[in-house]
CSV table of C-alpha atoms in Angstrom, one decimal:
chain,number,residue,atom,x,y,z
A,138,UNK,CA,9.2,-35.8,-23.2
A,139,UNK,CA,5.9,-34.4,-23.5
A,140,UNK,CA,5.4,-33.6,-19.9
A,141,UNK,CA,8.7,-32.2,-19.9
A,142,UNK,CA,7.7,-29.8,-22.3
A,143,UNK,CA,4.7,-29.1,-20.6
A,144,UNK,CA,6.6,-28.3,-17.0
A,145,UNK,CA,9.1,-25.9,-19.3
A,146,UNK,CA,5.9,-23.6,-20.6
A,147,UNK,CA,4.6,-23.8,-16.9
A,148,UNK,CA,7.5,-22.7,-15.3
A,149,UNK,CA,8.1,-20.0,-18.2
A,150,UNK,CA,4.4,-19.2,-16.9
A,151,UNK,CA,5.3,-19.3,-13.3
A,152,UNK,CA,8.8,-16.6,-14.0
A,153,UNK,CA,6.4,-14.2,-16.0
A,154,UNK,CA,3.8,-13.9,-13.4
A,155,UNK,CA,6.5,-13.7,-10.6
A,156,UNK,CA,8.7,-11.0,-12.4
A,157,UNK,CA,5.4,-9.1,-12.7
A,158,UNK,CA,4.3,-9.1,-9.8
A,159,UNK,CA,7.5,-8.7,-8.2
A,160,UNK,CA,8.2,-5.4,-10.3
A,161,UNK,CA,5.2,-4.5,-8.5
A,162,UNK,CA,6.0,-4.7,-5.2
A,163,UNK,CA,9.4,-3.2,-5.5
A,164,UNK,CA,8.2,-0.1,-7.7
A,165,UNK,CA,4.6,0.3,-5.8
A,166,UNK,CA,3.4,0.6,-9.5
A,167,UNK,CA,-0.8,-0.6,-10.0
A,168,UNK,CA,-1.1,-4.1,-10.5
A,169,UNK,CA,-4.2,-5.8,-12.7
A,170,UNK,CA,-6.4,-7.5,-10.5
A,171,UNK,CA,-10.2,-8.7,-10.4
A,172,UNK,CA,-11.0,-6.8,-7.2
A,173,UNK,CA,-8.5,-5.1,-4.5
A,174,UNK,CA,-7.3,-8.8,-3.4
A,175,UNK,CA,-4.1,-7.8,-5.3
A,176,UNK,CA,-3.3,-4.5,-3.2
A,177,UNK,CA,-4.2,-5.8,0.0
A,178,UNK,CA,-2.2,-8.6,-0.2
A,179,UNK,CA,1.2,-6.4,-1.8
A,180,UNK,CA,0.6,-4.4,1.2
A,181,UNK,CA,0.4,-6.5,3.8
A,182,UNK,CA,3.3,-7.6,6.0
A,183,UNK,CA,2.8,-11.4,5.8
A,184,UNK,CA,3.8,-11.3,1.9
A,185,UNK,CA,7.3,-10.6,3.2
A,186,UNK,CA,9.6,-12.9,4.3
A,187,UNK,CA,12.4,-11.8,6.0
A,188,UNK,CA,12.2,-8.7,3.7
A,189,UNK,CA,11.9,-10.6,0.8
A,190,UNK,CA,8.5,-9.9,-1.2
A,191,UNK,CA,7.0,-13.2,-1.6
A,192,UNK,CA,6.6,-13.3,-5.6
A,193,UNK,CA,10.8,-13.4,-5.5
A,194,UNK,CA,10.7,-16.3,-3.6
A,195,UNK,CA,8.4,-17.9,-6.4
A,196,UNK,CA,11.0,-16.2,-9.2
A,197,UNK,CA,13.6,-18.4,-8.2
A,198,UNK,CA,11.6,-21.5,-8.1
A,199,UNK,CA,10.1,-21.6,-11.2
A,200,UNK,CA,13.8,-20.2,-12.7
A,201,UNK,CA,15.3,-23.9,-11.0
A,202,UNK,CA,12.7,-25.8,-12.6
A,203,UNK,CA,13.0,-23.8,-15.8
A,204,UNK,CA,16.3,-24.5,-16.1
A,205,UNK,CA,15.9,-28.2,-14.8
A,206,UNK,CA,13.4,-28.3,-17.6
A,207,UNK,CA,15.9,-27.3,-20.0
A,208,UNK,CA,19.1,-29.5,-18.8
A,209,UNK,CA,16.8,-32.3,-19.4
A,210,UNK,CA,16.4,-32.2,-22.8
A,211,UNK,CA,20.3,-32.2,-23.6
A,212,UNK,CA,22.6,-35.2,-24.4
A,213,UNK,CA,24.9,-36.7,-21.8
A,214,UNK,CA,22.7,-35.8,-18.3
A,215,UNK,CA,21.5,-38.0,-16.0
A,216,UNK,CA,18.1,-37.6,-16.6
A,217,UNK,CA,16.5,-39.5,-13.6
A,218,UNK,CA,18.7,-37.1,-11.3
A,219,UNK,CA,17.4,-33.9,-12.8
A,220,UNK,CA,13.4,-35.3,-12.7
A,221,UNK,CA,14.2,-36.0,-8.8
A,222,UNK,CA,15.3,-32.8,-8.0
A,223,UNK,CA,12.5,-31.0,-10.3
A,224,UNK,CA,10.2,-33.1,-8.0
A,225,UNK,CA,12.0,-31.9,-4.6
A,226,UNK,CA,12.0,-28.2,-6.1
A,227,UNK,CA,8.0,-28.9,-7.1
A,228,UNK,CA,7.4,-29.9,-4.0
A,229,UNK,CA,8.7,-27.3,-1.9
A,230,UNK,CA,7.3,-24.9,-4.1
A,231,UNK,CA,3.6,-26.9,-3.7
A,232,UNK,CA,3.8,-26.1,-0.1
A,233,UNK,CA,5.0,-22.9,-0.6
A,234,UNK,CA,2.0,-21.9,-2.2
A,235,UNK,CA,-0.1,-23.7,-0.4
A,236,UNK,CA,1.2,-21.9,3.2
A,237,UNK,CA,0.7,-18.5,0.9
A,238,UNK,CA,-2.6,-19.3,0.0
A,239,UNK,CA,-3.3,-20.1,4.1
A,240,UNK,CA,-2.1,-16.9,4.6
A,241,UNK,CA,-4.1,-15.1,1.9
A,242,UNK,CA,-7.0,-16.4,3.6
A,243,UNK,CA,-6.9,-16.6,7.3
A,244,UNK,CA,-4.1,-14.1,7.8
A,245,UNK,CA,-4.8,-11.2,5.1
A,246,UNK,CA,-7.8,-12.2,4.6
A,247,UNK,CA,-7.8,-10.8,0.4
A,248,UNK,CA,-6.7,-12.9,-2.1
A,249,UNK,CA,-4.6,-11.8,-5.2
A,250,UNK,CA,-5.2,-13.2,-8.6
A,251,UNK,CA,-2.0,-13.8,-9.4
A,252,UNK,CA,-1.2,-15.7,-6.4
A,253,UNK,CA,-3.9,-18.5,-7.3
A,254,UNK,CA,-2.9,-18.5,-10.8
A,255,UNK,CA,0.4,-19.3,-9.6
A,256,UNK,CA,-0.6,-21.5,-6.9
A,257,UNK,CA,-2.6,-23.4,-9.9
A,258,UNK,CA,0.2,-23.4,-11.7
A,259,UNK,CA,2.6,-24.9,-8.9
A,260,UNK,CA,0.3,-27.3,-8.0
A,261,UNK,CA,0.1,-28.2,-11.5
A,262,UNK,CA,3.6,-28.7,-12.0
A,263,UNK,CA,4.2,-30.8,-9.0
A,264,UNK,CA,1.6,-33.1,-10.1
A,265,UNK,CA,3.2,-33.7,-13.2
A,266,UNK,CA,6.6,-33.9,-11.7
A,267,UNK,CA,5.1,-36.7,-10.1
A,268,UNK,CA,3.7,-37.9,-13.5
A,269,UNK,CA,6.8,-38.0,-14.8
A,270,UNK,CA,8.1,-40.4,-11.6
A,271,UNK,CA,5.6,-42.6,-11.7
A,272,UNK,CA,6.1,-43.1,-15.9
A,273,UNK,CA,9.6,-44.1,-14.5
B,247,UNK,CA,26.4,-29.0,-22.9
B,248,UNK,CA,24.9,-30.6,-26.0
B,249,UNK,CA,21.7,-29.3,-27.4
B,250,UNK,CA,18.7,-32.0,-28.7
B,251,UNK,CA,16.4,-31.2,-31.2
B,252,UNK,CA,14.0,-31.1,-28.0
B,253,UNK,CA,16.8,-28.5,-26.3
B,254,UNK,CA,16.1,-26.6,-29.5
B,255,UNK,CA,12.8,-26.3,-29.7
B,256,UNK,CA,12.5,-25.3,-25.8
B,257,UNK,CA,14.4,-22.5,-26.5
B,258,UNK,CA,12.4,-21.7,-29.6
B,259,UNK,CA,9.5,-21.8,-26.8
B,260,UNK,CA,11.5,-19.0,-24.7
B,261,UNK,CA,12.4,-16.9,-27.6
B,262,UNK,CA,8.6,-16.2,-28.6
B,263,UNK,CA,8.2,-15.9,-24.9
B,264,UNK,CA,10.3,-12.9,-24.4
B,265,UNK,CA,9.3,-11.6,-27.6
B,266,UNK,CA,5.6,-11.3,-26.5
B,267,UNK,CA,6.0,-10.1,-23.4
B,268,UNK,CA,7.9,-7.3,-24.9
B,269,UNK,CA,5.3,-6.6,-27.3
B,270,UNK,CA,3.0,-6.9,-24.4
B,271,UNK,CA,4.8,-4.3,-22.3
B,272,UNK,CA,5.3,-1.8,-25.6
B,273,UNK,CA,1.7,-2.1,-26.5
B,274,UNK,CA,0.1,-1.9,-22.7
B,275,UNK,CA,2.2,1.0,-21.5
B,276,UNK,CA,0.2,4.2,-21.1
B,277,UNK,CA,1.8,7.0,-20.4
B,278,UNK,CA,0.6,8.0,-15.9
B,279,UNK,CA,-2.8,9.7,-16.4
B,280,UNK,CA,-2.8,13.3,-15.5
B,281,UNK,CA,-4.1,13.3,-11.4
B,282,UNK,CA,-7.5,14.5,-11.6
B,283,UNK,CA,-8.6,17.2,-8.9
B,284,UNK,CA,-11.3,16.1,-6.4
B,285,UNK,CA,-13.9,18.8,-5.8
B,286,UNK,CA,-13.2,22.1,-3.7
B,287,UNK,CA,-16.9,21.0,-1.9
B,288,UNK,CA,-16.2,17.4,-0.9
B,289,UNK,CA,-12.4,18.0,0.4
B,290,UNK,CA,-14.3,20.8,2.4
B,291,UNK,CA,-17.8,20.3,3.5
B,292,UNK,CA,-19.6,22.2,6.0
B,293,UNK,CA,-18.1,22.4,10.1
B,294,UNK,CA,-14.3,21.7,8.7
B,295,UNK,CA,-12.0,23.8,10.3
B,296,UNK,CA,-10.2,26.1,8.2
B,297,UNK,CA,-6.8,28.7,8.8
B,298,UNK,CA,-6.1,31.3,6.6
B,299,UNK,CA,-8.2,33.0,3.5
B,300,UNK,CA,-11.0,31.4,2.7
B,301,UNK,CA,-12.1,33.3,-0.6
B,302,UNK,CA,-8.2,32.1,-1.9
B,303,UNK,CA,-8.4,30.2,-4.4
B,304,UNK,CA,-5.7,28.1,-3.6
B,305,UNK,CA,-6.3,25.4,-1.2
B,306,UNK,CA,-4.0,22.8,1.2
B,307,UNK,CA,-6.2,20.2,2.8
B,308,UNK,CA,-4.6,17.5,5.3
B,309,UNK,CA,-5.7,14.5,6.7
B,310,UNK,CA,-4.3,14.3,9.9
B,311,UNK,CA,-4.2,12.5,13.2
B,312,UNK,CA,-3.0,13.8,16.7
B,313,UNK,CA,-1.5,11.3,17.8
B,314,UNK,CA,0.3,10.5,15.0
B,315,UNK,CA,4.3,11.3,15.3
B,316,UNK,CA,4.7,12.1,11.4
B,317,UNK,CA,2.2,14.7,11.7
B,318,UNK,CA,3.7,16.4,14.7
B,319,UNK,CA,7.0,16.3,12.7
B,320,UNK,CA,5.2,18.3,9.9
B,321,UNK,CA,3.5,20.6,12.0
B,322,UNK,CA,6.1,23.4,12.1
B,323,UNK,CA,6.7,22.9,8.0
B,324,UNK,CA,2.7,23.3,7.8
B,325,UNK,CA,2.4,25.9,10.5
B,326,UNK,CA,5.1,28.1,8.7
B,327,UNK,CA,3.7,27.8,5.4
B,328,UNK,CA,0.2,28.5,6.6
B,329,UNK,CA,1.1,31.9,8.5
B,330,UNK,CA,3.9,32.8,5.0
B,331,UNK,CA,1.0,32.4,2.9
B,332,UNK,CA,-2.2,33.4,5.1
B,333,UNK,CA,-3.5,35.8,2.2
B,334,UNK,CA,-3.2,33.3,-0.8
B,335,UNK,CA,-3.9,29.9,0.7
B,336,UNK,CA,-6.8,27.9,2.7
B,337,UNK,CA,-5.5,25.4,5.0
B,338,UNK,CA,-8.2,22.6,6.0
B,339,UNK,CA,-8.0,20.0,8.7
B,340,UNK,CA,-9.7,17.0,8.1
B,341,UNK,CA,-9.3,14.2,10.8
B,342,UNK,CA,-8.3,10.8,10.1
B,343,UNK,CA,-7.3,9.0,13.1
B,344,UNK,CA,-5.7,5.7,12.2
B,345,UNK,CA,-6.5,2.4,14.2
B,346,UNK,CA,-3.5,1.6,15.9
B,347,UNK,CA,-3.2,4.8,17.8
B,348,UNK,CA,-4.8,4.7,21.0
B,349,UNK,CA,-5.8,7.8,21.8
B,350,UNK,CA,-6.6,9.1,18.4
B,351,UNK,CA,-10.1,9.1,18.4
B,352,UNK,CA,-10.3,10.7,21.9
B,353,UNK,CA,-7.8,13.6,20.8
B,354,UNK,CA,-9.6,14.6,17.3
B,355,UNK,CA,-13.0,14.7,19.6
B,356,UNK,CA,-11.1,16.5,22.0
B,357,UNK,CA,-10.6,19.7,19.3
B,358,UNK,CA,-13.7,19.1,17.8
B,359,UNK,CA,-15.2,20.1,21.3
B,360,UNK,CA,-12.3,22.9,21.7
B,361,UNK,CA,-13.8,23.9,17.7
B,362,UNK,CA,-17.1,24.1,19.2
B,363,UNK,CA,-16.0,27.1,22.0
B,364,UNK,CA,-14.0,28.5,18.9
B,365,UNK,CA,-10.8,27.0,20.2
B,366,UNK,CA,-10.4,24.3,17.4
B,367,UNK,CA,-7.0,25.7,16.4
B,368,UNK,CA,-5.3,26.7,19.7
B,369,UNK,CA,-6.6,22.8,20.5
B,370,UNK,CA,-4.6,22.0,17.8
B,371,UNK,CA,-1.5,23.1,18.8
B,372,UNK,CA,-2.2,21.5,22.2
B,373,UNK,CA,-2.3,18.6,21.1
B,374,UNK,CA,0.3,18.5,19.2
B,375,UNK,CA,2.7,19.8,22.0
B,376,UNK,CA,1.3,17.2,24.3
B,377,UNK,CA,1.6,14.3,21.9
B,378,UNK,CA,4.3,11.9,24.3
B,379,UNK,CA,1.9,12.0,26.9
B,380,UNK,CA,-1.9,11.6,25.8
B,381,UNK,CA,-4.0,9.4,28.3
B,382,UNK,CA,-7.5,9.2,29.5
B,383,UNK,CA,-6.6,12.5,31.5
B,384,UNK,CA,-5.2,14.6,29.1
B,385,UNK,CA,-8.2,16.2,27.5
B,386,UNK,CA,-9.7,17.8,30.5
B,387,UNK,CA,-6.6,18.9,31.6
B,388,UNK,CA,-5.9,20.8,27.7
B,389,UNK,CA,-9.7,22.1,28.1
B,390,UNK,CA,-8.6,23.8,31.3
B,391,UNK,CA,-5.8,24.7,29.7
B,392,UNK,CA,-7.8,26.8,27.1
B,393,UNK,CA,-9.9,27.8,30.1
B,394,UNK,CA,-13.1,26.2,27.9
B,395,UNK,CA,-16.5,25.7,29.8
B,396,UNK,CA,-16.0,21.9,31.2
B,397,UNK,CA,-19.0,21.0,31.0
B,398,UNK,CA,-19.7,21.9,27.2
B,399,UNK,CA,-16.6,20.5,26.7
B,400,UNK,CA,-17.2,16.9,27.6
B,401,UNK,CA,-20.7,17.2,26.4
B,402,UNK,CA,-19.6,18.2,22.8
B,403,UNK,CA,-16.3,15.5,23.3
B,404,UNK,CA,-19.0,12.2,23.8
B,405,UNK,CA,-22.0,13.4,21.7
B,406,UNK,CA,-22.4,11.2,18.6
B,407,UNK,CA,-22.5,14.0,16.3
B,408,UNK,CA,-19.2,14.6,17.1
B,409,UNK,CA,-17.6,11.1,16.3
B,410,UNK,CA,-20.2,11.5,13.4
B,411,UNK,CA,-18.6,14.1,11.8
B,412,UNK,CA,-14.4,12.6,12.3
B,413,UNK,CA,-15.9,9.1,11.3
B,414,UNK,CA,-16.9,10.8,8.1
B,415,UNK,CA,-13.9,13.0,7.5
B,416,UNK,CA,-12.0,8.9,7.9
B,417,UNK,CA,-14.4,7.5,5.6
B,418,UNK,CA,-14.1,9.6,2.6
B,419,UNK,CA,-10.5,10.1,3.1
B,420,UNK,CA,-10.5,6.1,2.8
B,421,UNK,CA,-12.8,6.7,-0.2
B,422,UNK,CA,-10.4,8.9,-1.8
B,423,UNK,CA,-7.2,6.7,-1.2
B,424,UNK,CA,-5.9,7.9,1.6
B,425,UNK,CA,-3.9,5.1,4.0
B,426,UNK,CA,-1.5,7.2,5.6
B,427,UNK,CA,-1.1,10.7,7.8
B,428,UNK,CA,0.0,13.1,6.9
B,429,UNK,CA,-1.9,12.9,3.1
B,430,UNK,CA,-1.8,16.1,2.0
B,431,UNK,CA,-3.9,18.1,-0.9
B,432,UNK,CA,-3.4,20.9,-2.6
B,433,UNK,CA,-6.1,22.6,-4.8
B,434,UNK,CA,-7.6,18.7,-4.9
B,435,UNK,CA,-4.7,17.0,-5.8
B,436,UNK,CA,-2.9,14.5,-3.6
B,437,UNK,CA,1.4,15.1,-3.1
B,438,UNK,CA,3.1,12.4,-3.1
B,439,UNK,CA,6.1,14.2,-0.3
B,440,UNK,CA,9.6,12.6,0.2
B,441,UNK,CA,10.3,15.9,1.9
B,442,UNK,CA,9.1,19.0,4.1
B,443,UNK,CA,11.3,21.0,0.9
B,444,UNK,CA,8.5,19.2,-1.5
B,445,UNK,CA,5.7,20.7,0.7
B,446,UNK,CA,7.2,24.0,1.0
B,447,UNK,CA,8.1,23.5,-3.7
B,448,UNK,CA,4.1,22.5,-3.8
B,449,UNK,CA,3.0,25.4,-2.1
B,450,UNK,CA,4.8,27.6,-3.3
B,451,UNK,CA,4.7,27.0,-7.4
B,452,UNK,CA,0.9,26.4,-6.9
B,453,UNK,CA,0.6,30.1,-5.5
């Protein structure tokens, strides 16, 4: 249960950082950043997808695995089924931010702070998603 | 759904979670810093091209580019409030022609040159009107136009000082924020315009 607890805190990590940065890309309000990574990247075309800012997409997957998280803990759930699909929802979002990290790099060329924190934190998470497989 | 001690406890770990990041968000919000005015000399250093009254004290600066089709939109808005107000307000041009437009670069050297036979502003209307159809062949053809001395013309157009000077006008106007034409400021602060009517409100409270 310990490295459930620890995927909980994460994700509650991952929502913060993606609702603020989020709030900043819909009210074009200054974000905190180590250098002007963080504006570069908010402006640039490639953190939309299909008209979607980026940090949304990264809202709703830490929210799944919050919630996961959470369901996990209560009586009467299948527990294996909920750590399989935390790992499938880990996964994609490990790839996500690994394609977004690409991006930042080759594409914008800037990189925001809070995009590697949260690809850090991702990447985190999946690994102990897997963890938490492996332990059975 | 039945809550565990462990379901407890996470949402123990949520509850201090919003509770800090609305302590966070009371405690870290400023109220918007008042804009501060950038200086009369640096929005208009020597060889800009002014209209209007240059001892007024009130001043509308814009950082334009002529082949920009937002700029040609404002043009009339501008253009009437610079003749309304000719006794009260400075209008300065400074050039800031963006990458993806073509024939930018040429155009803003183009009425630098005009500028130089004391034709800057008629040049700018010129332009303006001829937008649609810039090429490689439009400048001579507007110099001609303006009945300008051709060969002064092209001379002035390629010499270095004149890129010089619209590479600088660019480069402070990136140094001061500016990403986007038309940026206008007035008396040294930037507007922030959703509207010609908030040009038009600007000028006209500030005078």
């Amino acid at each position: 249960m310990r490295i459930n607890r620890i995927i909980f805190v994460l994700s509650l990590l991952g929502i913060s950082i993606a609702i603020y940065v989020l709030q900043s890309f819909l009210r074009d309000t200054p974000i905190v950043c180590l250098n002007s990574g963080c504006e570069l990247v908010r402006k640039n075309s490639a953190s939309y997808i299909l008209g979607i800012p980026v940090p949304a997409f990264g809202l709703v997957g830490y929210s799944f695995l919050a919630i996961l998280a959470f369901v996990k803990t209560t009586k009467n759930t299948n527990k294996r089924t909920i750590s399989r699909l935390m790992l499938g929802i880990a996964t994609f979002g490990a790839l996500f931010v690994t394609w977004f990290t690409y991006t930042e790099l080759f594409v914008i060329r800037a990189v925001c702070t809070w995009c590697a924190v949260s690809t850090v934190n991702m990447v985190t998470i999946f690994v102990l998603t897997i963890k938490n497989e492996i332990d059975g | 759904m039945k809550l565990t001690g462990e379901s407890k406890f996470l949402l123990g770990i949520v509850v201090v979670t919003v509770a800090l990041i609305g302590a966070a968000i009371f405690f870290f919000s400023r109220p918007a810093a008042p804009l501060q005015a950038l200086p009369r000399g640096d929005l208009i250093p020597a060889g800009t091209y002014t209209k209007g009254n240059a001892s007024a004290s009130a001043y509308l600066v814009e950082f334009s580019d002529f082949q920009c089709p937002a700029c040609q939109a404002f043009k009339p808005v501008v253009d009437e409030i610079v003749e309304q107000h000719k006794d009260n307000l400075l209008f300065v041009y400074r050039h800031f022609p963006l990458e993806q437009h073509e024939f930018a670069m040429d155009a803003a050297k183009t009425a630098e040159a005009a500028g130089a036979q004391g034709k800057f502003w008629e040049m700018y209307d010129l332009l303006f009107e001829n937008q649609e159809r810039f090429s490689s062949t439009t400048w001579p053809q507007l110099a001609q136009q303006l009945k300008l001395d051709n060969n002064q013309f092209e001379t002035v157009k390629s010499t270095p000082t004149t890129s010089d000077r619209i590479n600088r006008d660019r480069s402070y106007g990136l140094q001061i924020g500016v990403n986007s034409t038309p940026t206008f400021y007035l008396n040294g602060v930037k507007l922030t315009l959703t509207s010609y009517e908030d040009l038009r409100r600007a000028v006209e409270n500030a005078l």
